[in-house]
Amino acid sequence: MKLSDIAQVIRSKNAGPRRLTLDLMFANEADYRRVAQAPTLSRESIGALYGLSADDVTVIPYPGGRAIKIVLARPVMAGDPGDRDVYGAQQHAPLLGVEI
Amino acid sequence: MSASGRVLDDLRRARRPMRFLGASGQLGYGIPTPAFNAGLAPRPDLIGCDMGSIDIGPTYLGKGEMATAPSATRRDLRKALLGARSIDVPLVIGSAGSAGAAPHLEATLAIIRDIARADGLHFRLGVLRADLSRDALRASVRAGAVNGIDDMPALTEEEVTEASHIVGQMGMGPFRRALAEDIDVLVAGRACDTAIFASLPTMLGFPTGLSVHMAKIVECASLCCVPGGRDSILATLDDDGFVLESMAEQRRATPVSVAAHSLYEQADPFTVYEPEGRLDLSDADYTAVDDRRCRVTGAAWRESTDPCVKIEGARRIGERAVLLAGAADPRFIAQHREILPAVATVVRDLVCEDAPEDYTLRFRVYGVDGVRMAAPAGEPPPGEVFVMGECIAPTAERAAEVVRTLKQYLLHHGYAGRLSTAGNLAFPFTPPEVSLGPAYRFNVYHLLRTPDPDALFPLEVEEV
C-alpha cells in the first residue's frame, strides 16, 4: 500500500527558511500505528528520497495528533538563488508513493 | 480611558474568563465578514491580527514592500478598526506590512491614519518598532552574542552592514508595555505572532503557558478547524484552559484538528520557542466541548534564563530577469540536459566578449525537475516542458541582456537529430523576457542574546 492510500494529509511547508517540515496525518489510530512502524519512513529511507543524508532528517511521531512529522534540512535556504519552492509547499510529492 | 486601560481595569476589578478574537492570520488577504461580525457579538476583550511571516521569502523584507495588495490591505484594516472601535476593545496587529521593518510599518500606519480620517475615527495608537540598530548589532557580533539558527553561517559585521533591513521578532514584553499605556490600537513591526494575543492575559496573571498556546492557535484564525479556513476564531481563556470556537458555523474545532495544528510550520510539535522562554506542549490535552468547540489544557511555560531575540535580515544580491518558454518537441526534451548548458556557454561567450562574467544563469525545467529537490532517475519524459531561465546580474540592464540573448540562442540552437529547424521554444507571450527587479537573500537569520530584549523595541504613542 502506498502512503497516499492510507494518510489523510501529506503536506510540506517551511519551518523557518532553513528547514522543511512534512506532516503525515491519519484518520485513525490503526493507520497511524501502521505507518509509524514502517521501515520506509526511517531517516535513511527519507534521506534517500530527498537526496539528503540521514543526519539531515528528523522523524517525530506525534500520537496525540495521529500524525508523524518529518523535518528536513533545506539544501538551499528559502528564497536563495537556486531555490525551487520558496514556501516549501510542494516538497511532499516524493512521499506520496512510499510503500507502507 | 482607552480600550486597553478599560479592559485591564475591568478584569482587575472583577476577574472572569477572557475572550480573544483571532480576526485574521494574514491580514491583507481578506477577512470574511460574516465570521468577523459574529465574533464581535460576544464582545471579545481583544481583537488580534497577524500580518506577516518569514515564509514569503527575503524580497519583501529586503525591498521594504508589502506582500499584500494595498487596496485589500486597506479593506481588512478598515474592517478590523471599525470592528474594534465599535465595541471599544484593543486591536492588536503584529508584523505590520508583511515583514515588519520600518517601511512596512510606515505603510501600514499611513493606511490606518487615512482610514481614521475618512471614517472619522479617533483613537490612541501605539506603535512598536522592530528595526535593529546596526551599530549595536555589530557590537553584539563582535561580542559573540549572535548565533545562527538551524546551521545558518555565523553573522559577520559586513553582512550586518550590507543588509537592506534587519528586524528583531519582539516578544510579549514590548506589547505589555504598550498595552499598559492605555491604547486603543497597537501596531507592531516584526513580532512573534503569539505576543499579539498572549501579552494582555499574562498582564492579568493568566497562566503564561495557556496564554501562549492559545495565542499560537488563534493567530492562524480558523486554520485549526475541520475544514480549516481563514474565518475569525474566538478563544475563551480561564485559569485552567481555553475553549476554541470558529465564528464560521461549518468549521469545527475538534480535539484531533486542534492537536494536529501544533504541527503546522513547526519543526517540533511539542515545543514553541519564544524570546522569554519556551512553550512545552508535552502534557497538552484536547477535549471536545461539543461537536464544534474544543477545550485545551495542560500547556506549560518554561521561563528562559538567557533571553534571545530572533533576528532577520535580507541583502540585495543583484537584479533578476527571467525567460519564460515552453517546449513540446520530444527530441528537445530528451536532450535538454545537454542543450541548456551548451546554450548557456554560447550566451556567455557573447555577453562576456567585452565584459566580465558577472552574472548567474540557472534553469528550471518544469515537467522534469523544476519543483522537487531531487527528482528520481528513470521517470518517463513528459509531453511538454516549461523552461525558466533565471539570471541574476549586477544591473537590470545586464540581466536583461543575458536573458534576451538566451532567448534567441535557445530558440535557434541546433542539436543532434533536430527536425524543428524554425525554433525550439513556444512563447506564451512576447516579450518572453521579464525583468523582476532586485533579488534578495536572507543574510540574517540568527538569535541575538541580549539581557534586555524589550529595550530593542521602542514604543511611540500618538493620538489619531
PDB file of C-alpha atoms in Angstrom, chain A residues 11 13-21 23-26 49-52 60-69 71-75 77-87 90-91 93-94, chain B residues 29 54-58 60 149-153 255-256 259-270 286 317 320 360 362-366 369-374 390 392 440-442 444-445:
ATOM      1  CA  ARG A  11       1.872  18.157   3.359  1.00  0.00           C
ATOM      2  CA  LYS A  13       5.959  23.695   4.427  1.00  0.00           C
ATOM      3  CA  ASN A  14       8.905  25.682   5.707  1.00  0.00           C
ATOM      4  CA  ALA A  15       9.601  25.718   9.413  1.00  0.00           C
ATOM      5  CA  GLY A  16      11.753  28.793   9.095  1.00  0.00           C
ATOM      6  CA  PRO A  17      13.760  29.359   5.906  1.00  0.00           C
ATOM      7  CA  ARG A  18      16.298  26.609   6.595  1.00  0.00           C
ATOM      8  CA  ARG A  19      14.019  23.691   7.442  1.00  0.00           C
ATOM      9  CA  LEU A  20      11.233  21.853   5.671  1.00  0.00           C
ATOM     10  CA  THR A  21       8.574  20.178   7.729  1.00  0.00           C
ATOM     11  CA  ASP A  23       3.345  16.311   8.161  1.00  0.00           C
ATOM     12  CA  LEU A  24       1.606  12.982   7.720  1.00  0.00           C
ATOM     13  CA  MET A  25      -1.830  12.754   9.346  1.00  0.00           C
ATOM     14  CA  PHE A  26      -4.089   9.759   9.726  1.00  0.00           C
ATOM     15  CA  LEU A  49      14.149  10.079  -1.288  1.00  0.00           C
ATOM     16  CA  TYR A  50      15.262  13.696  -0.962  1.00  0.00           C
ATOM     17  CA  GLY A  51      18.941  13.342  -1.814  1.00  0.00           C
ATOM     18  CA  LEU A  52      19.915  14.133   1.789  1.00  0.00           C
ATOM     19  CA  ILE A  60       8.970  12.801  15.118  1.00  0.00           C
ATOM     20  CA  PRO A  61       5.931  10.642  15.951  1.00  0.00           C
ATOM     21  CA  TYR A  62       3.040  12.695  17.329  1.00  0.00           C
ATOM     22  CA  PRO A  63       0.437  10.208  18.587  1.00  0.00           C
ATOM     23  CA  GLY A  64      -1.817  12.922  20.103  1.00  0.00           C
ATOM     24  CA  GLY A  65      -2.488  14.343  16.662  1.00  0.00           C
ATOM     25  CA  ARG A  66      -2.359  10.897  14.948  1.00  0.00           C
ATOM     26  CA  ALA A  67       0.485  12.382  12.934  1.00  0.00           C
ATOM     27  CA  ILE A  68       4.126  11.957  12.025  1.00  0.00           C
ATOM     28  CA  LYS A  69       6.372  14.929  11.476  1.00  0.00           C
ATOM     29  CA  VAL A  71      11.921  17.642   9.374  1.00  0.00           C
ATOM     30  CA  LEU A  72      14.495  18.120   6.607  1.00  0.00           C
ATOM     31  CA  ALA A  73      17.430  20.495   6.399  1.00  0.00           C
ATOM     32  CA  ARG A  74      16.899  22.502   3.234  1.00  0.00           C
ATOM     33  CA  PRO A  75      19.864  22.192   0.847  1.00  0.00           C
ATOM     34  CA  MET A  77      17.693  28.304   2.059  1.00  0.00           C
ATOM     35  CA  ALA A  78      14.228  29.617   1.195  1.00  0.00           C
ATOM     36  CA  GLY A  79      14.497  32.363  -1.409  1.00  0.00           C
ATOM     37  CA  ASP A  80      18.224  31.913  -2.043  1.00  0.00           C
ATOM     38  CA  PRO A  81      19.323  31.688  -5.686  1.00  0.00           C
ATOM     39  CA  GLY A  82      18.515  28.187  -6.920  1.00  0.00           C
ATOM     40  CA  ASP A  83      15.593  27.603  -4.547  1.00  0.00           C
ATOM     41  CA  ARG A  84      12.717  25.820  -6.261  1.00  0.00           C
ATOM     42  CA  ASP A  85       9.966  26.241  -3.699  1.00  0.00           C
ATOM     43  CA  VAL A  86      10.132  29.357  -1.512  1.00  0.00           C
ATOM     44  CA  TYR A  87       7.267  28.297   0.789  1.00  0.00           C
ATOM     45  CA  GLN A  90       5.294  21.124  -2.805  1.00  0.00           C
ATOM     46  CA  GLN A  91       8.058  19.022  -1.298  1.00  0.00           C
ATOM     47  CA  ALA A  93       5.360  14.840  -3.559  1.00  0.00           C
ATOM     48  CA  PRO A  94       8.150  12.248  -3.163  1.00  0.00           C
TER      49      PRO A  94
ATOM     50  CA  TYR B  29      -5.723  38.624   2.052  1.00  0.00           C
ATOM     51  CA  ILE B  54       9.170  34.894   7.081  1.00  0.00           C
ATOM     52  CA  ASP B  55       7.682  32.263   4.743  1.00  0.00           C
ATOM     53  CA  ILE B  56       7.159  34.786   1.966  1.00  0.00           C
ATOM     54  CA  GLY B  57      10.896  34.937   1.365  1.00  0.00           C
ATOM     55  CA  PRO B  58      13.561  37.638   1.545  1.00  0.00           C
ATOM     56  CA  TYR B  60       9.633  41.832   0.796  1.00  0.00           C
ATOM     57  CA  ILE B 149      19.556  29.404  13.637  1.00  0.00           C
ATOM     58  CA  ASP B 150      19.376  25.911  12.084  1.00  0.00           C
ATOM     59  CA  ASP B 151      23.031  25.881  10.993  1.00  0.00           C
ATOM     60  CA  MET B 152      22.917  29.390   9.494  1.00  0.00           C
ATOM     61  CA  PRO B 153      26.526  30.531   8.981  1.00  0.00           C
ATOM     62  CA  PRO B 255      -9.545  17.589  19.580  1.00  0.00           C
ATOM     63  CA  VAL B 256      -7.656  15.994  16.692  1.00  0.00           C
ATOM     64  CA  ALA B 259      -3.841  18.946  18.304  1.00  0.00           C
ATOM     65  CA  ALA B 260      -2.723  18.491  14.711  1.00  0.00           C
ATOM     66  CA  HIS B 261      -2.465  22.250  14.265  1.00  0.00           C
ATOM     67  CA  SER B 262       0.542  22.330  16.599  1.00  0.00           C
ATOM     68  CA  LEU B 263       2.425  20.565  13.800  1.00  0.00           C
ATOM     69  CA  TYR B 264       1.862  23.424  11.394  1.00  0.00           C
ATOM     70  CA  GLU B 265       5.040  25.199  10.273  1.00  0.00           C
ATOM     71  CA  GLN B 266       6.823  23.999  13.424  1.00  0.00           C
ATOM     72  CA  ALA B 267       9.867  21.760  13.446  1.00  0.00           C
ATOM     73  CA  ASP B 268       8.916  20.386  16.874  1.00  0.00           C
ATOM     74  CA  PRO B 269       5.243  19.752  17.739  1.00  0.00           C
ATOM     75  CA  PHE B 270       5.913  19.751  21.492  1.00  0.00           C
ATOM     76  CA  TYR B 286      -7.566  18.421  23.906  1.00  0.00           C
ATOM     77  CA  ILE B 317      22.255  40.245  -4.378  1.00  0.00           C
ATOM     78  CA  ARG B 320      16.691  39.379 -11.587  1.00  0.00           C
ATOM     79  CA  THR B 360      24.489  33.710 -12.718  1.00  0.00           C
ATOM     80  CA  ARG B 362      20.019  28.960 -13.844  1.00  0.00           C
ATOM     81  CA  PHE B 363      17.371  26.830 -15.492  1.00  0.00           C
ATOM     82  CA  ARG B 364      14.279  25.139 -14.110  1.00  0.00           C
ATOM     83  CA  VAL B 365      12.647  22.629 -16.419  1.00  0.00           C
ATOM     84  CA  TYR B 366       9.076  22.237 -15.224  1.00  0.00           C
ATOM     85  CA  ASP B 369      12.752  18.693 -12.133  1.00  0.00           C
ATOM     86  CA  GLY B 370      11.586  22.278 -11.723  1.00  0.00           C
ATOM     87  CA  VAL B 371       9.960  21.705  -8.340  1.00  0.00           C
ATOM     88  CA  ARG B 372      11.454  18.755  -6.470  1.00  0.00           C
ATOM     89  CA  MET B 373      14.742  18.850  -4.602  1.00  0.00           C
ATOM     90  CA  ALA B 374      15.827  15.503  -6.076  1.00  0.00           C
ATOM     91  CA  GLU B 390      16.763  32.923 -14.434  1.00  0.00           C
ATOM     92  CA  ILE B 392      20.827  37.446 -11.507  1.00  0.00           C
ATOM     93  CA  TYR B 440      17.482  39.409  -2.221  1.00  0.00           C
ATOM     94  CA  ARG B 441      18.521  36.613   0.059  1.00  0.00           C
ATOM     95  CA  PHE B 442      18.191  36.196   3.800  1.00  0.00           C
ATOM     96  CA  VAL B 444      20.494  37.350   8.766  1.00  0.00           C
ATOM     97  CA  TYR B 445      18.565  34.545  10.443  1.00  0.00           C
TER      98      TYR B 445
END
